[in-house]
Amino acid sequence: MPSSSSSETPLHVVILPFMAKGHTIPLLHLTRLLFLHRSNIAVTIFTTHANSPFIRQSLHDTKASIIELNFPQKFHPEIPQGVESVDKLPSQSLLVPFCKGTKFLQPEFDTIFRSLRPNVSCLISDVFFPWSLEIAAKLSIPRLDFDGASNSAMVFYDILMTQEFLVDSDDELFSVIPSLPDIKLTKNDIEPEFSNPQPGEHTDFYTEVIMATSKSKGIIRNSFYELEPEFVDYWNRENSPKAWNIGPLCLLATKAVSCAEKPLWIQWLDERLEKGKSVLYVAFGSLAEVTVEQLREIAIGLENSGEHFFWVLRLPEPSIRDEFMSEFEERVKGRGLLVKNQWVDQVGILSHECVNGFMSHCGWNSVLESICESVPLLGFPITADQHLNARMVEEYFRIGVKVVTRNGSVRGFFGSECIENKVKELMDIEGEKGKEMRKNVRIFNEKARNAMVGGGSSWRTLNLLMDEVICNNALF
């Protein structure tokens, strides 16, 4: 796709991705998109030594420059030496200490940033690096936040954190605001540290993030206007800075073409396809922590559903040898495949012809990837914005269903009987609801692809954003 602009003004974009696959991968896709939009552009990506190989491999066929920063070897007593990415943390409770530790990157980053040539036109920084605002402000360079959440989730968070709702319990449903679609929420749909903030490092850090975002020149969102138009309009009418929707970026993902490079799980999916079997893909992201007890309920539900499934698990070392899970794996052999503690190409899996359902934590990347491969979702939200995304999947997009607890609470323990029933509902391709979900996800798939091509809403939005950066930030 050729650039839609004839501008010859040099443009140098610096990208600072957070050290987690779900944050990094969309920015690698954005790098490719920038090269498609402008021939006369330089892109420089900052990362750490341990994260560099993945980024270099992902962008080996582009002109992107990659600069490595020295990450401190020991900055927190509970974070092991050498951990440079969130997925390597021993517990996700250490996320905020890890985020705060990235500030040790700032002196080296600032020094190199000042020396870059050609001069930097703008900085695209993950929201988890609020300290990056300082150097951009000093040099009068626009800082654009990359926010990996949806417009709807950020609107809901903004409203729920600033308004008081008179409900009798944290699980009581209420309507959010009349001008928005009537998606009913509960206080339990957002994390307790936001619905009931307490003094401490979590509140301090997220306050710092919010303040840095408010002083940035714009927010880049990995979404597209046609997916959640009322929420895009609400955000840009009621909040600042402006949100620029330039996705879904997963459409820039490159796919392996060599049969010799097929991993074992793709070969397994090929075998299911040859046998005419429909497969449910099960994955909860690289960061989610699920208890052994909950994993057992999921396993029982999957086994009792009778469906074929491919399950990617992230497990602590002792859990890998769990006797129950080992026996389960043996019982479902031939019908279910388990892959433990390995990173997989999720887009490649969802694009496989035999995959007809996705049981997901409903992280925003996963929702978009599912839409872009026309695969309906079974929401199994765990943390962060996932509860909100799961509600949108079921009630607004109508491209899936979500699990419910035995007592009806948003948070808690999900029983095997619910999982079994929801899996059957999702995978019932010929059922009325199954047909509706698949029809809706195909419609959004087409809209997503149209948004990313020349003349589409996301294509035009990125062109406008880049033009404003080049033309002395006229709208800023």
XYZ file of C-alpha atoms in Angstrom:
476
model
C 0.000 0.000 0.000
C 1.667 3.267 -1.072
C 1.885 6.314 1.137
C -1.072 8.652 0.759
C 1.110 11.695 1.413
C 3.622 13.333 -0.892
C 5.373 15.126 1.969
C 9.162 14.932 1.792
C 9.664 16.371 5.268
C 11.991 14.048 7.222
C 10.252 12.326 10.102
C 12.001 10.513 12.951
C 9.782 8.580 15.338
C 11.154 7.107 18.567
C 9.216 4.222 20.099
C 9.553 3.108 23.717
C 7.630 -0.177 24.273
C 6.953 -1.584 27.725
C 8.606 -4.907 28.497
C 5.648 -7.254 28.102
C 4.681 -9.097 24.926
C 1.141 -7.673 24.931
C 2.537 -4.133 25.053
C 5.522 -4.655 22.741
C 3.967 -6.566 19.837
C 1.387 -3.892 18.863
C 4.188 -1.289 18.744
C 6.229 -3.563 16.481
C 3.204 -3.735 14.207
C 2.923 0.051 14.409
C 6.552 0.288 13.283
C 5.676 -1.611 10.124
C 2.650 0.594 9.602
C 4.749 3.759 9.847
C 7.022 2.522 7.078
C 3.967 1.832 4.915
C 2.709 5.375 5.439
C 5.941 7.254 4.778
C 8.925 6.421 2.602
C 11.007 9.214 4.122
C 10.908 8.102 7.746
C 13.265 6.807 10.424
C 12.039 4.714 13.343
C 14.172 4.072 16.420
C 13.088 1.595 19.091
C 14.539 1.565 22.602
C 14.551 -1.662 24.579
C 16.715 -3.612 27.018
C 19.349 -6.233 26.218
C 17.172 -9.203 27.185
C 14.205 -7.966 25.119
C 16.263 -6.986 22.096
C 16.472 -10.410 20.358
C 12.686 -10.745 20.094
C 12.337 -7.228 18.692
C 15.232 -7.639 16.257
C 13.825 -10.913 14.975
C 10.353 -9.401 14.580
C 11.645 -6.408 12.588
C 14.600 -8.000 10.783
C 13.122 -7.128 7.378
C 12.534 -3.430 8.170
C 14.741 -0.341 8.409
C 14.039 0.129 12.109
C 16.994 1.001 14.355
C 17.095 -0.727 17.730
C 18.980 0.720 20.687
C 19.616 -1.328 23.811
C 19.502 0.156 27.311
C 21.109 -1.261 30.443
C 18.452 -2.518 32.830
C 19.443 -2.621 36.513
C 20.334 -6.124 37.640
C 18.903 -5.755 41.116
C 16.528 -2.994 42.186
C 13.872 -4.813 44.249
C 14.326 -7.603 46.827
C 11.564 -9.807 45.368
C 12.454 -9.384 41.696
C 15.210 -11.841 40.690
C 18.373 -10.533 39.100
C 18.216 -10.413 35.323
C 14.418 -10.163 35.011
C 13.743 -7.600 32.284
C 10.167 -8.379 31.284
C 6.869 -8.713 33.101
C 6.238 -12.279 31.946
C 9.379 -13.366 33.841
C 8.207 -11.949 37.177
C 7.640 -14.563 39.908
C 4.280 -12.913 40.681
C 2.132 -10.308 38.979
C 1.870 -8.549 42.348
C 5.328 -7.230 41.453
C 4.087 -5.419 38.333
C 4.074 -1.948 39.899
C 7.517 -2.353 41.546
C 8.815 -3.495 38.144
C 7.224 -0.488 36.429
C 8.741 1.856 38.982
C 12.115 0.177 38.455
C 12.103 1.121 34.774
C 12.858 4.690 35.876
C 16.474 3.536 36.234
C 16.514 3.497 32.403
C 15.838 7.229 32.234
C 19.391 8.716 32.493
C 20.792 6.557 29.678
C 17.637 6.986 27.604
C 17.752 10.780 27.968
C 21.425 10.966 26.955
C 20.980 8.857 23.818
C 17.660 10.509 22.944
C 19.343 13.937 22.825
C 22.024 12.663 20.450
C 19.760 10.993 17.876
C 19.951 12.108 14.242
C 17.969 13.097 12.377
C 16.346 15.125 15.127
C 13.435 13.354 16.792
C 10.000 14.399 15.505
C 7.949 12.644 18.177
C 8.180 10.093 20.960
C 5.657 7.249 21.175
C 5.893 5.927 24.703
C 3.964 3.206 26.486
C 1.790 4.697 29.229
C 3.782 2.714 31.812
C 6.775 5.007 31.216
C 5.482 8.290 32.679
C 9.091 9.401 33.194
C 9.587 9.643 29.417
C 7.490 12.831 29.398
C 10.304 14.797 31.033
C 12.856 14.627 28.193
C 10.184 15.203 25.530
C 8.961 18.317 27.362
C 12.494 19.671 27.790
C 13.191 19.333 24.062
C 9.689 20.490 23.000
C 9.097 17.170 21.261
C 5.529 15.815 21.287
C 5.071 12.716 23.413
C 2.270 10.415 22.297
C 1.057 7.820 24.789
C 0.491 4.306 23.513
C -2.478 2.938 25.442
C -3.171 -0.717 24.712
C -6.699 -0.624 26.167
C -9.977 -0.089 24.315
C -11.816 3.216 24.170
C -14.760 1.681 26.005
C -12.615 0.405 28.899
C -10.922 3.776 29.337
C -14.260 5.612 29.211
C -15.715 3.246 31.797
C -12.689 3.619 34.054
C -12.849 7.387 33.756
C -16.527 7.444 34.708
C -16.378 4.820 37.451
C -13.386 6.482 39.114
C -14.919 9.953 39.171
C -18.604 9.341 39.893
C -20.402 7.909 42.887
C -22.952 5.181 42.164
C -25.534 4.322 44.804
C -25.628 0.531 44.809
C -26.140 -1.948 47.628
C -23.266 -4.232 46.638
C -20.202 -4.323 44.393
C -22.015 -6.844 42.166
C -25.207 -4.817 41.646
C -25.691 -3.823 38.013
C -26.167 -0.175 37.102
C -26.294 1.907 33.923
C -23.201 4.025 33.379
C -24.363 7.158 31.539
C -27.430 7.886 29.364
C -25.446 9.133 26.344
C -23.624 5.806 26.011
C -24.941 2.385 24.944
C -26.768 0.754 27.844
C -23.986 -1.579 28.967
C -24.703 -2.343 32.608
C -21.667 -2.656 34.865
C -20.830 -3.395 38.468
C -18.144 -1.913 40.693
C -16.437 -5.287 40.533
C -15.870 -4.789 36.810
C -12.888 -2.557 37.593
C -9.910 -3.355 39.776
C -10.237 -2.561 43.519
C -7.212 -0.240 43.448
C -9.199 2.010 41.105
C -12.712 1.620 42.529
C -11.430 1.996 46.089
C -7.911 3.452 45.925
C -5.760 3.277 49.044
C -2.573 5.231 49.786
C 0.530 3.366 48.642
C 2.841 2.699 45.713
C 0.063 1.384 43.437
C -2.003 4.553 43.778
C 1.107 6.732 43.505
C 2.265 5.014 40.317
C -1.087 5.087 38.518
C -1.562 8.716 39.547
C 1.805 9.446 37.939
C 0.702 7.619 34.776
C -2.569 9.574 34.588
C -0.782 12.899 35.102
C 1.812 12.129 32.408
C -0.924 11.128 29.980
C -2.835 14.351 30.639
C 0.284 16.339 29.676
C 0.999 14.312 26.538
C 0.038 15.489 23.067
C -2.215 12.584 22.242
C -3.107 8.958 22.936
C -2.584 6.254 20.339
C -5.182 3.502 20.699
C -5.104 0.095 19.071
C -8.715 0.140 17.912
C -10.775 1.373 14.981
C -13.635 3.844 14.902
C -16.270 1.487 13.514
C -15.782 -0.961 16.401
C -16.755 1.390 19.255
C -17.808 4.738 17.714
C -19.877 6.031 20.658
C -16.916 5.534 22.994
C -14.390 7.181 20.670
C -16.692 10.179 20.337
C -17.337 10.329 24.090
C -13.637 10.232 24.956
C -12.682 12.936 22.475
C -15.626 15.098 23.537
C -15.242 14.751 27.307
C -11.533 14.027 27.831
C -8.077 15.046 26.762
C -5.667 14.483 25.205
C -7.259 13.303 21.991
C -7.368 9.577 21.234
C -6.128 8.552 17.779
C -7.474 5.131 16.737
C -5.125 3.544 14.221
C -5.779 -0.202 14.559
C -6.248 -3.056 14.623
C -2.463 -3.305 14.477
C -2.497 -7.117 14.520
C -3.360 -6.951 10.811
C 0.303 -6.028 10.319
C 1.441 -9.340 11.813
C 3.671 -11.429 9.570
C 2.931 -15.117 9.214
C 5.379 -17.952 8.641
C 5.026 -19.565 5.219
C 7.524 -22.413 5.364
C 6.008 -25.809 6.153
C 9.363 -26.876 7.613
C 8.962 -24.214 10.305
C 5.557 -25.419 11.518
C 5.546 -25.950 15.296
C 4.041 -29.122 16.718
C 0.760 -27.454 17.677
C 0.147 -26.219 14.130
C 0.796 -29.748 12.879
C -1.734 -30.965 15.468
C -4.286 -28.424 14.224
C -3.614 -29.556 10.644
C -4.428 -33.127 11.697
C -7.701 -31.980 13.301
C -8.590 -30.160 10.086
C -7.947 -33.289 8.014
C -10.338 -35.174 10.310
C -12.992 -32.472 10.005
C -12.813 -31.477 13.678
C -13.602 -28.039 15.064
C -11.158 -26.793 17.726
C -11.481 -24.419 20.679
C -8.322 -22.406 21.357
C -7.775 -21.711 25.081
C -5.274 -19.107 26.281
C -5.209 -16.482 29.015
C -2.259 -14.369 27.918
C 1.344 -14.351 29.065
C 0.687 -12.524 32.359
C -2.466 -14.027 33.858
C -2.164 -15.971 37.095
C -4.742 -18.743 37.527
C -4.851 -20.913 40.644
C -4.321 -24.652 40.402
C -7.867 -25.160 41.726
C -9.305 -22.969 38.983
C -7.209 -24.697 36.334
C -8.689 -28.009 37.441
C -12.232 -26.667 37.034
C -11.345 -25.429 33.545
C -9.897 -28.847 32.721
C -13.014 -30.673 33.926
C -15.244 -28.295 31.978
C -13.225 -28.774 28.795
C -13.191 -32.552 29.208
C -16.939 -32.764 29.866
C -17.768 -30.488 26.930
C -16.681 -33.149 24.472
C -15.041 -30.513 22.268
C -11.571 -30.645 20.739
C -9.311 -27.983 22.243
C -5.785 -26.561 22.183
C -4.823 -25.083 25.570
C -1.797 -22.859 26.144
C -0.993 -22.681 29.864
C 1.293 -20.426 31.856
C 2.175 -22.367 34.990
C 4.642 -21.968 37.845
C 7.185 -24.808 37.881
C 5.522 -26.930 40.655
C 2.157 -26.817 38.881
C 3.617 -28.317 35.713
C 4.007 -31.578 37.598
C 0.501 -31.444 39.083
C -0.821 -35.021 39.202
C -4.395 -34.059 38.341
C -3.332 -32.118 35.244
C -1.078 -34.974 34.127
C -3.943 -37.472 34.397
C -6.264 -35.031 32.621
C -3.799 -34.637 29.787
C -3.664 -38.402 29.356
C -7.477 -38.745 29.373
C -8.014 -36.143 26.630
C -5.104 -37.294 24.486
C -6.093 -37.060 20.841
C -8.901 -34.605 21.579
C -6.995 -31.986 23.547
C -3.467 -30.614 23.289
C -1.748 -28.781 26.152
C 1.297 -26.549 25.656
C 2.930 -25.279 28.839
C 4.993 -22.138 29.387
C 5.719 -21.480 25.726
C 5.022 -18.400 23.682
C 2.889 -19.179 20.641
C 1.917 -17.209 17.562
C -1.660 -16.456 18.584
C -2.631 -14.810 15.296
C -1.342 -17.847 13.424
C -3.419 -20.144 15.631
C -6.606 -18.087 15.356
C -6.213 -17.972 11.579
C -6.117 -21.762 11.344
C -9.150 -23.046 9.486
C -10.165 -25.556 12.168
C -10.169 -23.030 15.072
C -13.782 -21.944 15.584
C -13.738 -20.568 19.124
C -11.404 -18.785 21.512
C -11.634 -19.088 25.308
C -9.743 -15.982 26.369
C -9.012 -13.694 29.321
C -10.295 -10.932 26.998
C -7.185 -8.812 27.007
C -7.721 -6.169 24.341
C -5.085 -7.595 21.986
C -6.810 -10.977 22.113
C -10.225 -9.444 21.413
C -8.860 -7.647 18.347
C -6.987 -10.703 17.098
C -10.143 -12.765 17.436
C -12.128 -10.195 15.458
C -9.468 -10.033 12.755
C -9.631 -13.809 12.295
C -13.450 -14.042 12.627
C -13.321 -16.279 15.716
C -16.007 -15.785 18.407
C -14.943 -15.525 22.058
C -15.662 -17.163 25.380
C -14.634 -14.538 27.924
C -12.787 -15.711 31.032
C -11.706 -12.342 32.523
C -9.083 -12.324 35.255
C -7.768 -8.815 35.904
C -7.228 -5.243 34.641
C -9.663 -4.197 31.885
C -10.622 -7.775 31.004
C -13.971 -7.781 32.850
C -15.042 -4.696 30.896
C -13.850 -6.187 27.606
C -15.747 -9.422 28.317
C -18.951 -7.450 28.875
C -18.433 -5.594 25.600
C -17.795 -8.879 23.771
C -21.102 -10.324 24.972
C -23.406 -7.319 25.248
C -22.149 -4.692 22.767
C -20.213 -6.436 20.006
C -22.282 -9.627 20.448
C -19.410 -11.797 19.253
C -19.193 -14.118 22.232
C -20.295 -15.175 25.695
C -18.620 -15.037 29.092
C -18.370 -17.274 32.125
C -20.215 -16.517 35.365
C -19.435 -17.610 38.914
C -21.624 -20.004 40.875
C -22.938 -17.181 43.083
C -23.343 -14.689 40.243
C -20.452 -12.465 41.306
C -18.259 -10.862 38.665
C -15.159 -12.057 40.480
C -14.560 -15.399 42.091
C -14.446 -19.076 41.257
C -15.771 -20.303 37.922
C -17.180 -23.815 38.178
C -16.626 -26.622 35.677
C -20.338 -26.874 34.881
C -20.458 -23.245 33.711
C -17.312 -23.697 31.638
C -18.717 -26.856 30.062
C -22.020 -25.175 29.163
C -20.389 -22.018 27.804
C -17.924 -24.013 25.705
C -20.804 -25.979 24.189
C -22.715 -22.755 23.538
C -19.726 -21.115 21.847
C -18.829 -24.119 19.713
C -22.396 -24.841 18.589
C -21.800 -23.562 15.080
C -25.300 -24.452 13.875
C -27.138 -23.085 16.925
C -29.016 -19.790 16.724
C -26.625 -17.952 19.047
C -23.590 -19.550 17.433
C -24.709 -18.343 14.021
C -25.355 -14.826 15.338
C -21.926 -14.571 16.991
C -20.163 -15.761 13.846
C -22.153 -13.417 11.641
C -21.310 -10.444 13.869
C -17.611 -11.247 14.142
C -17.372 -11.562 10.346
C -18.977 -8.122 9.982
C -16.435 -6.591 12.381
C -13.649 -8.441 10.586
C -14.591 -6.743 7.323
C -14.845 -3.348 9.015
C -11.444 -3.840 10.657
C -9.740 -4.650 7.375
C -11.440 -1.736 5.609
C -10.276 0.622 8.370
C -6.624 -0.271 7.785
C -6.419 0.105 4.015
C -5.939 3.334 2.091
C -8.931 5.604 2.668
C -10.087 3.670 5.741
C -10.703 5.362 9.088
C -7.528 4.122 10.793
C -5.404 4.819 7.725
C -6.695 8.393 7.531
C -6.274 8.896 11.281
C -2.616 7.864 11.238
C -1.935 10.062 8.208
C -3.524 13.022 9.970
C -1.564 12.354 13.144
C 1.734 12.140 11.260
C 0.968 15.287 9.266
C 0.349 17.191 12.481
C 3.664 16.002 13.914
C 5.479 17.100 10.746
C 3.692 20.440 10.401
C 4.910 21.918 13.678
C 2.232 20.098 15.661
C -0.429 22.504 14.421
C -3.320 20.849 16.266
C -1.334 20.493 19.460
